[in-house]
PDB file of C-alpha atoms and ligand atoms in Angstrom:
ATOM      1  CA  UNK A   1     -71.955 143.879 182.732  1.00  0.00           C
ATOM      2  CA  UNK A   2     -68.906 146.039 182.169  1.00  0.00           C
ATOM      3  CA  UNK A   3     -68.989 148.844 185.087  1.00  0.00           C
ATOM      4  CA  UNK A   4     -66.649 151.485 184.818  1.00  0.00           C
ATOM      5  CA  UNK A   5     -65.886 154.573 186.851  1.00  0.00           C
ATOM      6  CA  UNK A   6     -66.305 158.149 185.438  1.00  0.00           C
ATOM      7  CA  UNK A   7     -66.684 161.762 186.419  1.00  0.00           C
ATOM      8  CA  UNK A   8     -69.447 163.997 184.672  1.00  0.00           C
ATOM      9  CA  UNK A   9     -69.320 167.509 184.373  1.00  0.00           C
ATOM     10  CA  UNK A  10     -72.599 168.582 184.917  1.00  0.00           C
ATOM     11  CA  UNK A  11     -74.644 166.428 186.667  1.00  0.00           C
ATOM     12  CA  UNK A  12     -77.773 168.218 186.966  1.00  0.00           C
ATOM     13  CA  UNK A  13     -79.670 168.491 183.535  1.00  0.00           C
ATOM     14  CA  UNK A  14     -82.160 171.015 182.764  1.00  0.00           C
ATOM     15  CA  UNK A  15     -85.492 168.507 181.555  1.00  0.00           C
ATOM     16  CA  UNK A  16     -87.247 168.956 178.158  1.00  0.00           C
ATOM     17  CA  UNK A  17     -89.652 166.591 176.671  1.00  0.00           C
ATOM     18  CA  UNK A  18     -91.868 164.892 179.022  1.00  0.00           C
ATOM     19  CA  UNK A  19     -90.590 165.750 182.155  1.00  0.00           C
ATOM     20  CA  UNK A  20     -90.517 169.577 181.534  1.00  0.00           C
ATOM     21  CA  UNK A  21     -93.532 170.350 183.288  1.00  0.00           C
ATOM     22  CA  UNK A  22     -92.406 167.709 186.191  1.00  0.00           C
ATOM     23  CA  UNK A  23     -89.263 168.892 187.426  1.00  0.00           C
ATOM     24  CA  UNK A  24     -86.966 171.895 186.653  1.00  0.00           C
ATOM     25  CA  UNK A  25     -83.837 169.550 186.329  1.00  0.00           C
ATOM     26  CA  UNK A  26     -82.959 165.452 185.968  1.00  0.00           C
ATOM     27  CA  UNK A  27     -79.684 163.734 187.652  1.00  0.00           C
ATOM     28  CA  UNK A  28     -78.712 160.659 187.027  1.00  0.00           C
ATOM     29  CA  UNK A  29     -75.768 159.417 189.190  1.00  0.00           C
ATOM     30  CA  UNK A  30     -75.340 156.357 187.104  1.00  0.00           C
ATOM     31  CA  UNK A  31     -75.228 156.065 183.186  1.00  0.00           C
ATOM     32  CA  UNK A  32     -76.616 152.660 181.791  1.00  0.00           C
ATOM     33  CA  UNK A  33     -79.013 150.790 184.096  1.00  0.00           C
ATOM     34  CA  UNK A  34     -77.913 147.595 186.421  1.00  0.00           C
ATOM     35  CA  UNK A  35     -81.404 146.644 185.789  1.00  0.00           C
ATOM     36  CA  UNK A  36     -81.487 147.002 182.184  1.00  0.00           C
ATOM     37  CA  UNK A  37     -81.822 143.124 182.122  1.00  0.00           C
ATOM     38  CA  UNK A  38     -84.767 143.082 183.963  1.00  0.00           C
ATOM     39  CA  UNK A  39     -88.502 143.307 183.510  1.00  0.00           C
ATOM     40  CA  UNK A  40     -88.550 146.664 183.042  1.00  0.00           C
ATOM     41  CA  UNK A  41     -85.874 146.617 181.001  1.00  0.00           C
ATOM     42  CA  UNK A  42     -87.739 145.402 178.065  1.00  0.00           C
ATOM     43  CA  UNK A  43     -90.141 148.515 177.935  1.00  0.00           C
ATOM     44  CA  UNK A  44     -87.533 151.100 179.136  1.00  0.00           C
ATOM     45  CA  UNK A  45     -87.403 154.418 176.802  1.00  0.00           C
ATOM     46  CA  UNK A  46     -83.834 154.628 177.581  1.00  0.00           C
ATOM     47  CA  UNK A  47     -82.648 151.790 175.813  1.00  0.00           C
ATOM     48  CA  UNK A  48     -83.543 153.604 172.404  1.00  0.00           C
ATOM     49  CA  UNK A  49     -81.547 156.879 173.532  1.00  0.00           C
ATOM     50  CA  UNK A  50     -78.370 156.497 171.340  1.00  0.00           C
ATOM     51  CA  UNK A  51     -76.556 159.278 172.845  1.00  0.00           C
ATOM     52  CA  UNK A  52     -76.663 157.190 176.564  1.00  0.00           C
ATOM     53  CA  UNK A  53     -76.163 153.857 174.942  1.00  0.00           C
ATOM     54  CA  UNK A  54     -73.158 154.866 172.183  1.00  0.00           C
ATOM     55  CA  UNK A  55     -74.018 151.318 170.368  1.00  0.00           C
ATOM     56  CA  UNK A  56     -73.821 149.497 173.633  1.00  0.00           C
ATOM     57  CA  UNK A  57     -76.717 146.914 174.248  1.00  0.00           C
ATOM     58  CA  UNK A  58     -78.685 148.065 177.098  1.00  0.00           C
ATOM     59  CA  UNK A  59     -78.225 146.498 180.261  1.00  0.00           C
ATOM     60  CA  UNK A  60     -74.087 145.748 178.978  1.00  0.00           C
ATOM     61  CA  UNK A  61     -72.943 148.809 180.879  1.00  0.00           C
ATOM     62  CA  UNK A  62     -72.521 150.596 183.926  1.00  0.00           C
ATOM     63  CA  UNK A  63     -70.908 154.526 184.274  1.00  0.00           C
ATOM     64  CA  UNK A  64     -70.481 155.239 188.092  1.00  0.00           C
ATOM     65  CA  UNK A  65     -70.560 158.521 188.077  1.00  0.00           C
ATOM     66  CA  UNK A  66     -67.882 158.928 190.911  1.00  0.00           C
ATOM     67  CA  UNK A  67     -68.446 163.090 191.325  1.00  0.00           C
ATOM     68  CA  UNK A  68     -71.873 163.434 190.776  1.00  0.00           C
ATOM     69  CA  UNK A  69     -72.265 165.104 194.497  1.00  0.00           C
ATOM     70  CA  UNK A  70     -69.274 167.740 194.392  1.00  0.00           C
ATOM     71  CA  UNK A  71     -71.319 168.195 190.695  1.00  0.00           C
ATOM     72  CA  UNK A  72     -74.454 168.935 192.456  1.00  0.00           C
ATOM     73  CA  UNK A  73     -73.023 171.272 195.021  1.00  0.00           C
ATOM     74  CA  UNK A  74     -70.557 173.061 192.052  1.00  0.00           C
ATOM     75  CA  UNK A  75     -73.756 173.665 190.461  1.00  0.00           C
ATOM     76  CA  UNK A  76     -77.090 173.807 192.729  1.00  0.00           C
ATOM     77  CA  UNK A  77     -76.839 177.670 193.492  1.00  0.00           C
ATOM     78  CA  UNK A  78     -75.984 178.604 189.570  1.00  0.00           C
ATOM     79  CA  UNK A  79     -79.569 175.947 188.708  1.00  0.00           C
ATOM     80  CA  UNK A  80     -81.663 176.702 191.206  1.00  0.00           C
ATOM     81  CA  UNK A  81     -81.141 180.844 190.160  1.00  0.00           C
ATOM     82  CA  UNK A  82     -81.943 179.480 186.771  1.00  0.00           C
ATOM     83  CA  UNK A  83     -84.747 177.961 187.777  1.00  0.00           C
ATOM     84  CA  UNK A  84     -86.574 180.700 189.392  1.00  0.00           C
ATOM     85  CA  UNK A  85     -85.591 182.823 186.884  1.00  0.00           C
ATOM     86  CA  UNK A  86     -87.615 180.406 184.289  1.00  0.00           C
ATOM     87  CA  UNK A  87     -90.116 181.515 186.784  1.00  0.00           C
ATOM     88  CA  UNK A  88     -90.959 178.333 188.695  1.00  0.00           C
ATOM     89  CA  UNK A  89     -89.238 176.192 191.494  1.00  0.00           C
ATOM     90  CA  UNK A  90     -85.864 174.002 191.090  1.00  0.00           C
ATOM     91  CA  UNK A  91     -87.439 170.384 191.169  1.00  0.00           C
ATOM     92  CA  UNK A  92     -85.276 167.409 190.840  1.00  0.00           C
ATOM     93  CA  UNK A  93     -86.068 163.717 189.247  1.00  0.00           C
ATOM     94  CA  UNK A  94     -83.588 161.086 190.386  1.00  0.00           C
ATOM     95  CA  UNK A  95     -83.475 159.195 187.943  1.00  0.00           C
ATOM     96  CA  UNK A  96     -85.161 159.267 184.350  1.00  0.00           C
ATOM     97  CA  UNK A  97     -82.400 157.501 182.688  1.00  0.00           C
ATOM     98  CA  UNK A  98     -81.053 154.914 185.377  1.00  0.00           C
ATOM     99  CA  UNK A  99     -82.282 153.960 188.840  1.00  0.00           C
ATOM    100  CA  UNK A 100     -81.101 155.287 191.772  1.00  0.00           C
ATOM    101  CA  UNK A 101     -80.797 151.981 193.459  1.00  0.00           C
ATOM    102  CA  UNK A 102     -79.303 149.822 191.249  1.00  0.00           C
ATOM    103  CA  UNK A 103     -77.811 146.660 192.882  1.00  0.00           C
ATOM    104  CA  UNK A 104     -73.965 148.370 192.359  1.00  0.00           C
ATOM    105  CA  UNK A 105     -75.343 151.617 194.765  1.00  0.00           C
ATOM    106  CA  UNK A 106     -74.569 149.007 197.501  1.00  0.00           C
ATOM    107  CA  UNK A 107     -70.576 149.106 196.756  1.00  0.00           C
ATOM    108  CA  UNK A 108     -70.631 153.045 195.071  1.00  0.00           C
ATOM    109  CA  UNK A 109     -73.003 154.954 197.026  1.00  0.00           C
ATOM    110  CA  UNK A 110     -73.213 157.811 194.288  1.00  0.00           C
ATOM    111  CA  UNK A 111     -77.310 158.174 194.968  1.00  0.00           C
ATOM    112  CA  UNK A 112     -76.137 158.162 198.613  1.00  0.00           C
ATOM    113  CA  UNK A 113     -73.481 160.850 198.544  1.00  0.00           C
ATOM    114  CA  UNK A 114     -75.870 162.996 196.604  1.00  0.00           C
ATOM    115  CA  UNK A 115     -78.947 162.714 198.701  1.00  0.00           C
ATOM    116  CA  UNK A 116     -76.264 164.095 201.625  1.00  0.00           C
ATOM    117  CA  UNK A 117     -75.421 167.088 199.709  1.00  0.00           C
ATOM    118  CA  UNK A 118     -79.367 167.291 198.866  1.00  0.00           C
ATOM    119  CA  UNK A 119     -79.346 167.685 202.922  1.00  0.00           C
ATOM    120  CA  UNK A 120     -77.199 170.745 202.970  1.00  0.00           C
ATOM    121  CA  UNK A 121     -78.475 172.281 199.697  1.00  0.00           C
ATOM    122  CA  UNK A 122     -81.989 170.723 199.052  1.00  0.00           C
ATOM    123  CA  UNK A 123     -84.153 171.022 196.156  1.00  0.00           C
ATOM    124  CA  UNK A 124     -87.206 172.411 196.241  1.00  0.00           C
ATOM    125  CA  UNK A 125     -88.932 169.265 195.158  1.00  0.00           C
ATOM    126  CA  UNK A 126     -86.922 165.884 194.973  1.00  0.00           C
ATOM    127  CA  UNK A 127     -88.741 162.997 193.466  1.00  0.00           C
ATOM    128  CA  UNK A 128     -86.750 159.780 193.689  1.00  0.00           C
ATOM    129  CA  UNK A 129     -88.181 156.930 191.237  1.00  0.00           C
ATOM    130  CA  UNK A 130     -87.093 153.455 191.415  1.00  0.00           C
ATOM    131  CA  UNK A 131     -87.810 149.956 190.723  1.00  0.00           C
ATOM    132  CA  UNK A 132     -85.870 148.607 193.776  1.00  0.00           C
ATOM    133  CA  UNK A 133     -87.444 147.863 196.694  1.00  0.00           C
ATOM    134  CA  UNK A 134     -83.954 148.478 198.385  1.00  0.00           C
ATOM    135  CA  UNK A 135     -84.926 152.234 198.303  1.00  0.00           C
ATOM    136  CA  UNK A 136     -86.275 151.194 201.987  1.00  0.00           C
ATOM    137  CA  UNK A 137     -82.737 150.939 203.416  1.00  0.00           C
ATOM    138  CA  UNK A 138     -82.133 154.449 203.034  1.00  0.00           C
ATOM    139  CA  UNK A 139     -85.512 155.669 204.824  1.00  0.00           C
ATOM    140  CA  UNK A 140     -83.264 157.285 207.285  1.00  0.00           C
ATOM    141  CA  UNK A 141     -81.188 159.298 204.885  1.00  0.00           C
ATOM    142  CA  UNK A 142     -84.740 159.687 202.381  1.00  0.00           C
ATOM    143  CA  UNK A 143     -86.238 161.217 206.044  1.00  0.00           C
ATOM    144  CA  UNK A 144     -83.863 163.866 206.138  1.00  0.00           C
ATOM    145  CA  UNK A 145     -85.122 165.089 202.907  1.00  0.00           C
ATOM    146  CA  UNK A 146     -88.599 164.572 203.803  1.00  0.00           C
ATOM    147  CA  UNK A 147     -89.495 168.476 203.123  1.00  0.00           C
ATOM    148  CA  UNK A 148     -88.934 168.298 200.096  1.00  0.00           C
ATOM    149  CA  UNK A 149     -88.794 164.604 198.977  1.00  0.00           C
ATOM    150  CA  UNK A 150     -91.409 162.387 197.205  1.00  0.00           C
ATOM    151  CA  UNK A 151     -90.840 158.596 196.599  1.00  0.00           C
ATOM    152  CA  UNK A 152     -91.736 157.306 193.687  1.00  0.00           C
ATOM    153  CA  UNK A 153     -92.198 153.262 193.667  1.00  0.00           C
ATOM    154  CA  UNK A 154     -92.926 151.771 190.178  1.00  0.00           C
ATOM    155  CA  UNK A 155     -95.534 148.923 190.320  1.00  0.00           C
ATOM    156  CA  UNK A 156     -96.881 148.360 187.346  1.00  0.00           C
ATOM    157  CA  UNK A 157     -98.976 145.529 188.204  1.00  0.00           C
ATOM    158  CA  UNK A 158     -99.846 142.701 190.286  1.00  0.00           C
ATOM    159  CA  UNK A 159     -98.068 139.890 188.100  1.00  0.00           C
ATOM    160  CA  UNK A 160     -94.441 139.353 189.111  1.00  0.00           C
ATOM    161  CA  UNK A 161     -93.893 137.463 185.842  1.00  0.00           C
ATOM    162  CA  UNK A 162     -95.253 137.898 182.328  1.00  0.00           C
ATOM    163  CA  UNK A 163     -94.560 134.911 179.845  1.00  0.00           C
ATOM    164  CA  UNK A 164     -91.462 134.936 178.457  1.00  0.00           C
ATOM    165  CA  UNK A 165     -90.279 138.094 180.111  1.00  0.00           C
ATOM    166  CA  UNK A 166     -87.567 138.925 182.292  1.00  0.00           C
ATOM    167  CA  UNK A 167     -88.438 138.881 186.363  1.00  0.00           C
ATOM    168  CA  UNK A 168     -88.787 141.956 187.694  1.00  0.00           C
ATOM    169  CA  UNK A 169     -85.864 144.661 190.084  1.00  0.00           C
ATOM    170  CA  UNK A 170     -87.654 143.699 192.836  1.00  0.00           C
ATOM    171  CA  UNK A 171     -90.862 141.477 193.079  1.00  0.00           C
ATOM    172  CA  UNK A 172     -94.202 143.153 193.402  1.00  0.00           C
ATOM    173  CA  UNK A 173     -94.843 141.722 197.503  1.00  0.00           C
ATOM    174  CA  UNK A 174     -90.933 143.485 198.287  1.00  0.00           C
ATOM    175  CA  UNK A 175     -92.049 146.702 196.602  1.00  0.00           C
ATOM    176  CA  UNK A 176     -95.252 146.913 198.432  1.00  0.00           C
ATOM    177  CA  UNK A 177     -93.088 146.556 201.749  1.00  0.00           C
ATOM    178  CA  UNK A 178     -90.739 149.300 201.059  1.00  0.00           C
ATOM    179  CA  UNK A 179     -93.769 151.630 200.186  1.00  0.00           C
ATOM    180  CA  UNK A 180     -95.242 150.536 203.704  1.00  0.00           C
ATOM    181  CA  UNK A 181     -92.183 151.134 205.539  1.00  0.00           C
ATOM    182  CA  UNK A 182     -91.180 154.328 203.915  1.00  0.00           C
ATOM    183  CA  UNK A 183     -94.221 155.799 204.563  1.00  0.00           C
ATOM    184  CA  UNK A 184     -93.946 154.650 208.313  1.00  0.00           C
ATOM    185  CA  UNK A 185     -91.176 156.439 208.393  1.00  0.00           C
ATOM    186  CA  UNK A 186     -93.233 159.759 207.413  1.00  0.00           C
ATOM    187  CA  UNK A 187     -91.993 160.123 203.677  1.00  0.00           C
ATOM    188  CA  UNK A 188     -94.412 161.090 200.545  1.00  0.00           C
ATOM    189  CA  UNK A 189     -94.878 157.452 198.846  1.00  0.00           C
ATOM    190  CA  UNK A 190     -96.490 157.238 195.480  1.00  0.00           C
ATOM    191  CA  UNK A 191     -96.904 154.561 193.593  1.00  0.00           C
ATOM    192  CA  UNK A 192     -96.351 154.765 189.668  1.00  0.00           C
ATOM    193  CA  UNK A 193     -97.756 152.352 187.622  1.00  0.00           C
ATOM    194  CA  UNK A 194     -96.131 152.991 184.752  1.00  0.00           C
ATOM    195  CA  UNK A 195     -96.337 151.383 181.928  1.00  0.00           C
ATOM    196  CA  UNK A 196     -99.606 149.775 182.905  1.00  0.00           C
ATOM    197  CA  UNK A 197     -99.223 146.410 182.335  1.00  0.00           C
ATOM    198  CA  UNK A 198    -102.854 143.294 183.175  1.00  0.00           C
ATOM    199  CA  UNK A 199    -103.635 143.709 186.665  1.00  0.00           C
ATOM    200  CA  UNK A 200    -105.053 140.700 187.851  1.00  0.00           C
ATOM    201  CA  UNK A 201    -107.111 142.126 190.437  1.00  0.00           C
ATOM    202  CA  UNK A 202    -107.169 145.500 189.882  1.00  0.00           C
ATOM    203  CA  UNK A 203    -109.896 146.375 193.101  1.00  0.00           C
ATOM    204  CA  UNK A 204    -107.485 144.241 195.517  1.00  0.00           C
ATOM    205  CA  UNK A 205    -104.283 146.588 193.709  1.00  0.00           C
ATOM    206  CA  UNK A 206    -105.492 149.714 194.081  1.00  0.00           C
ATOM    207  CA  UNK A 207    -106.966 148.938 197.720  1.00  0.00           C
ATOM    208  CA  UNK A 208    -103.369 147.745 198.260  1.00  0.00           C
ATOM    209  CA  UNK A 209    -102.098 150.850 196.597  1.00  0.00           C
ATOM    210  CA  UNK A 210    -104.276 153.269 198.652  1.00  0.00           C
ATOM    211  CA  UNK A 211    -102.978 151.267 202.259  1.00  0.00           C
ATOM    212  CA  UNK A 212     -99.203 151.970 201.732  1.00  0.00           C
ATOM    213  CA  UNK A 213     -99.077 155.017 199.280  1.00  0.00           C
ATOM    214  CA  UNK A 214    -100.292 158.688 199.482  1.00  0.00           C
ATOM    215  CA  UNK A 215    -101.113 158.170 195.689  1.00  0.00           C
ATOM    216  CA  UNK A 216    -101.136 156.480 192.322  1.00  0.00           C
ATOM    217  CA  UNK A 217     -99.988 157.709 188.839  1.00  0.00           C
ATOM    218  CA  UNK A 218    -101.084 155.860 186.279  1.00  0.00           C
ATOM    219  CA  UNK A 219     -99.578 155.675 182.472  1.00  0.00           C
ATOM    220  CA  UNK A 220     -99.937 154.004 179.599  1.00  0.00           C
ATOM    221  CA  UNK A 221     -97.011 153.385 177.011  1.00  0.00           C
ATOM    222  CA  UNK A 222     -98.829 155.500 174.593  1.00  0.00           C
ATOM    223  CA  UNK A 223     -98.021 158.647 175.743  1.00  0.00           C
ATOM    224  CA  UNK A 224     -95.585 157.601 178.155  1.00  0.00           C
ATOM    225  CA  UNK A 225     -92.989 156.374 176.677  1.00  0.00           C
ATOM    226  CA  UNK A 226     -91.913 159.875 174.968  1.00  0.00           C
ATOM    227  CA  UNK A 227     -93.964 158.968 171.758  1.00  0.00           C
ATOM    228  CA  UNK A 228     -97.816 159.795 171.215  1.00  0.00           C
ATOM    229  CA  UNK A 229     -98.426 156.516 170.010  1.00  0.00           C
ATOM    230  CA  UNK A 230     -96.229 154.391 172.156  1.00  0.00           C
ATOM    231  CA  UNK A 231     -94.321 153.487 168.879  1.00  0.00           C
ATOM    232  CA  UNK A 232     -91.055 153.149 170.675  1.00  0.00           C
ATOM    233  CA  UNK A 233     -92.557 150.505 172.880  1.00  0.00           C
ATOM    234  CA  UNK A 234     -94.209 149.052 169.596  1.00  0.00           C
ATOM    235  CA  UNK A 235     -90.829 147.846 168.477  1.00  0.00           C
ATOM    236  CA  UNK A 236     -90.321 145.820 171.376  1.00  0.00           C
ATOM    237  CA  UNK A 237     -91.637 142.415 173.337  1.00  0.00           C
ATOM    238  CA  UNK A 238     -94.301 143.931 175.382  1.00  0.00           C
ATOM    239  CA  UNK A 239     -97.155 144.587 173.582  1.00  0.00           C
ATOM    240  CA  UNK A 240     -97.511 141.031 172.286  1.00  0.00           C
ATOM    241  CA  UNK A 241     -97.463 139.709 175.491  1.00  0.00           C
ATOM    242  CA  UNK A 242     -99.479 142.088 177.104  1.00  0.00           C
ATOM    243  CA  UNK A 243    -102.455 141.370 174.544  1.00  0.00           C
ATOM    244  CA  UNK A 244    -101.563 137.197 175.032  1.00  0.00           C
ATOM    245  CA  UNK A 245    -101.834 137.913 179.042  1.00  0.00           C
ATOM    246  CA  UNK A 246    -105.479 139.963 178.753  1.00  0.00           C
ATOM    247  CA  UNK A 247    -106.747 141.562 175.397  1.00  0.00           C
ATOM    248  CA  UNK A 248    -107.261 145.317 174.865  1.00  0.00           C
ATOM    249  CA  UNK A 249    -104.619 145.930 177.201  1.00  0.00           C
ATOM    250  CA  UNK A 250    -102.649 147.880 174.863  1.00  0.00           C
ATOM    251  CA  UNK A 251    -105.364 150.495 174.164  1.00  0.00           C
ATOM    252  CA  UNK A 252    -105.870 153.892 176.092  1.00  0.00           C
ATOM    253  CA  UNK A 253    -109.006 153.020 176.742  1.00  0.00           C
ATOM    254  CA  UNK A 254    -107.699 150.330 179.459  1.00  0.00           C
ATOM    255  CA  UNK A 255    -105.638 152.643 181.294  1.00  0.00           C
ATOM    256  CA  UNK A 256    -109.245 154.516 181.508  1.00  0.00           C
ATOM    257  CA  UNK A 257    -110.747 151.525 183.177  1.00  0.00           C
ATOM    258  CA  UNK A 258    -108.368 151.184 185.546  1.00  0.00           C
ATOM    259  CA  UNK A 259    -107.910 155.176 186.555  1.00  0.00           C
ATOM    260  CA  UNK A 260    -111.847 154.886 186.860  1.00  0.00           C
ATOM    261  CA  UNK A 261    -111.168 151.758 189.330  1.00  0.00           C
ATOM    262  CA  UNK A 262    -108.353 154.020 191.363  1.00  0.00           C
ATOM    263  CA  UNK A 263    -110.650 156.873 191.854  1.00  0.00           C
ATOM    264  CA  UNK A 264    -113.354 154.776 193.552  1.00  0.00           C
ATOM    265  CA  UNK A 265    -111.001 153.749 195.763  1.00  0.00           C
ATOM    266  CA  UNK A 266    -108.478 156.371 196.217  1.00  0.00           C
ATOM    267  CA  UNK A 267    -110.736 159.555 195.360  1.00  0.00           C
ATOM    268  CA  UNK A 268    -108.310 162.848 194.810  1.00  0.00           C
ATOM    269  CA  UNK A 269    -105.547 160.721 195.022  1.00  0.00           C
ATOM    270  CA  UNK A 270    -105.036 159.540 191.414  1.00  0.00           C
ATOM    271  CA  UNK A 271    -102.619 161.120 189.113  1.00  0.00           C
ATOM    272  CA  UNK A 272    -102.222 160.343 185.140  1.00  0.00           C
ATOM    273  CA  UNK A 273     -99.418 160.438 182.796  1.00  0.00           C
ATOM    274  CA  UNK A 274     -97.045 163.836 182.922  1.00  0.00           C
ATOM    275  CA  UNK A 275     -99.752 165.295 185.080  1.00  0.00           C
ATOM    276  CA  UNK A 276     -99.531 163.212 187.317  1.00  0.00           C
ATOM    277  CA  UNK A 277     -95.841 162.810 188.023  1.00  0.00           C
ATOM    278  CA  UNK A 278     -96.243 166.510 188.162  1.00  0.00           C
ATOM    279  CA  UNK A 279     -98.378 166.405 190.938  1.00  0.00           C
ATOM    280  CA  UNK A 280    -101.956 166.658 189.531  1.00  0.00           C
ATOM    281  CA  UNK A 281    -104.374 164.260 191.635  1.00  0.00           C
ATOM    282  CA  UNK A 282    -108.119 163.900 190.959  1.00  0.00           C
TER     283      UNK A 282
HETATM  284  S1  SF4 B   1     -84.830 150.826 186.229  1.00  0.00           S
HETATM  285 FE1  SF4 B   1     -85.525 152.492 184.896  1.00  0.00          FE
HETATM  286  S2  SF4 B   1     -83.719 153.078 183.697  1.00  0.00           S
HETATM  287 FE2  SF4 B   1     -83.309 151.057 184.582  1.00  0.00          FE
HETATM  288  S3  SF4 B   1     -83.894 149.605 182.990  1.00  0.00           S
HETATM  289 FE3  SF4 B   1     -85.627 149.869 184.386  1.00  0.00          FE
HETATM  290  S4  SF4 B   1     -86.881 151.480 183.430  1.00  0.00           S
HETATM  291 FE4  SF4 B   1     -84.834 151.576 182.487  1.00  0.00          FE
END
């Protein structure tokens, strides 16, 4: 992977598409993914984003975006008056286009430095999504926050490995274990499975889910991966070896089944697709 160091001039971007009615604004302190290689690299929307990638294969590249807390302090006053303006609150989603905890945030600390300027000018609503179950080390920084924070921990099912796919960011058990141990710590944890890949078990999931999490989100990759018919995730790997791992599983109507499953067991704690990440739990 070719990692490079960069500055960006505006770090927070106002959101359109999917996550407009999620959060007022996306940052992403890191262009390209460190995980792009990984499971959830196959499926991710990202990789199909030309203006990110400039040609380069996804998971080939790495921009540490050195600034992007003096670009979040230059900027929050001037976004969150825009925000309210647009007549709602100034939300922020870190990350829709890389993870914050990519295994290089160990030696850059960008998501770090910019969770400590979130301290002295938070958000109104942070949601932090990741794959890596190494968001746990931070649960003392993620605390301070706590306000205003929600984590977001993707799951998306109870296989670690589907044939011929790449291993997960984290295994499914390690996951599970920083959800636990963030929430011990008195953060917001929700679990977002998303895409919905089999589940196994989906009963002994969800109960697992509703032990360590506050709530689920559940979302299929038609919808969810920015296309109404999940045609970007068509062209890839995943659909093929979803069906070869349990049949139907690329239909809606399985992500039906299984938000009918989550609501017996988590009642008025289950969100779906952009509703849910927005907040919307039945
Ligand atoms: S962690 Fe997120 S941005 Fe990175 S490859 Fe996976 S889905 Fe894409």
């Amino acid at each position: 992977m070719r990692i490079t160091e960069t500055s960006v001039k505006r770090v927070l971007t106002r959101t359109s598409g999917y996550l407009r009615g999620v959060t007022s604004h996306s940052l992403q302190p890191y262009r390209g993914c460190g995980f792009g290689n990984a499971l959830c690299g196959e499926y991710c929307y990202v990789k199909h984003n030309t203006y990110v990638t400039r040609g380069r294969a996804w998971g080939s590249f790495l921009e540490v975006r050195t600034n992007a807390a003096a670009s979040y302090l230059e900027s929050v006053v001037r976004e969150r008056k825009w925000a309210r303006r647009e007549g709602g609150e100034f939300g922020v989603f870190l990350s829709s286009a890389t993870d914050p905890f990519v295994p290089q945030e160990k030696k850059y600390g960008v998501t770090q430095s910019v969770l400590r300027a979130m301290i002295d000018e938070p958000p109104d609503t942070l949601i932090v999504q990741t794959h890596a179950a190494t968001v746990a080390n931070h649960a003392e920084l993620l605390s301070q926050l706590k306000a205003c924070a929600r984590v977001h921990i993707t799951i998306e099912s109870d296989r670690d490995r589907l044939p011929g796919l790449p291993a997960p960011a984290s295994s499914v058990e390690s996951r599970f274990d920083a959800a636990r141990a963030l929430r011990d710590a008195g953060l917001t944890v929700v679990i977002t499975v998303s895409p919905l890949l089999p589940i196994e078990n989906p009963r002994a999931f969800f109960t697992r889910c509703a032990g360590c999490a506050e709530a689920v989100i559940i979302d299929h990759f038609i919808g969810g991966d920015g296309t109404e018919t999940g045609s970007r995730t068509r062209r890839t790997r995943l659909p093929d070896v979803m069906e070869s791992v349990e049949a139907g599983t690329t239909e809606l109507a399985y992500r039906e089944e299984m938000v009918a499953i989550a609501r017996e067991i988590m009642p008025g704690r289950v969100g779906v697709g952009a509703r849910g990440f927005a907040g919307e739990f039945a």
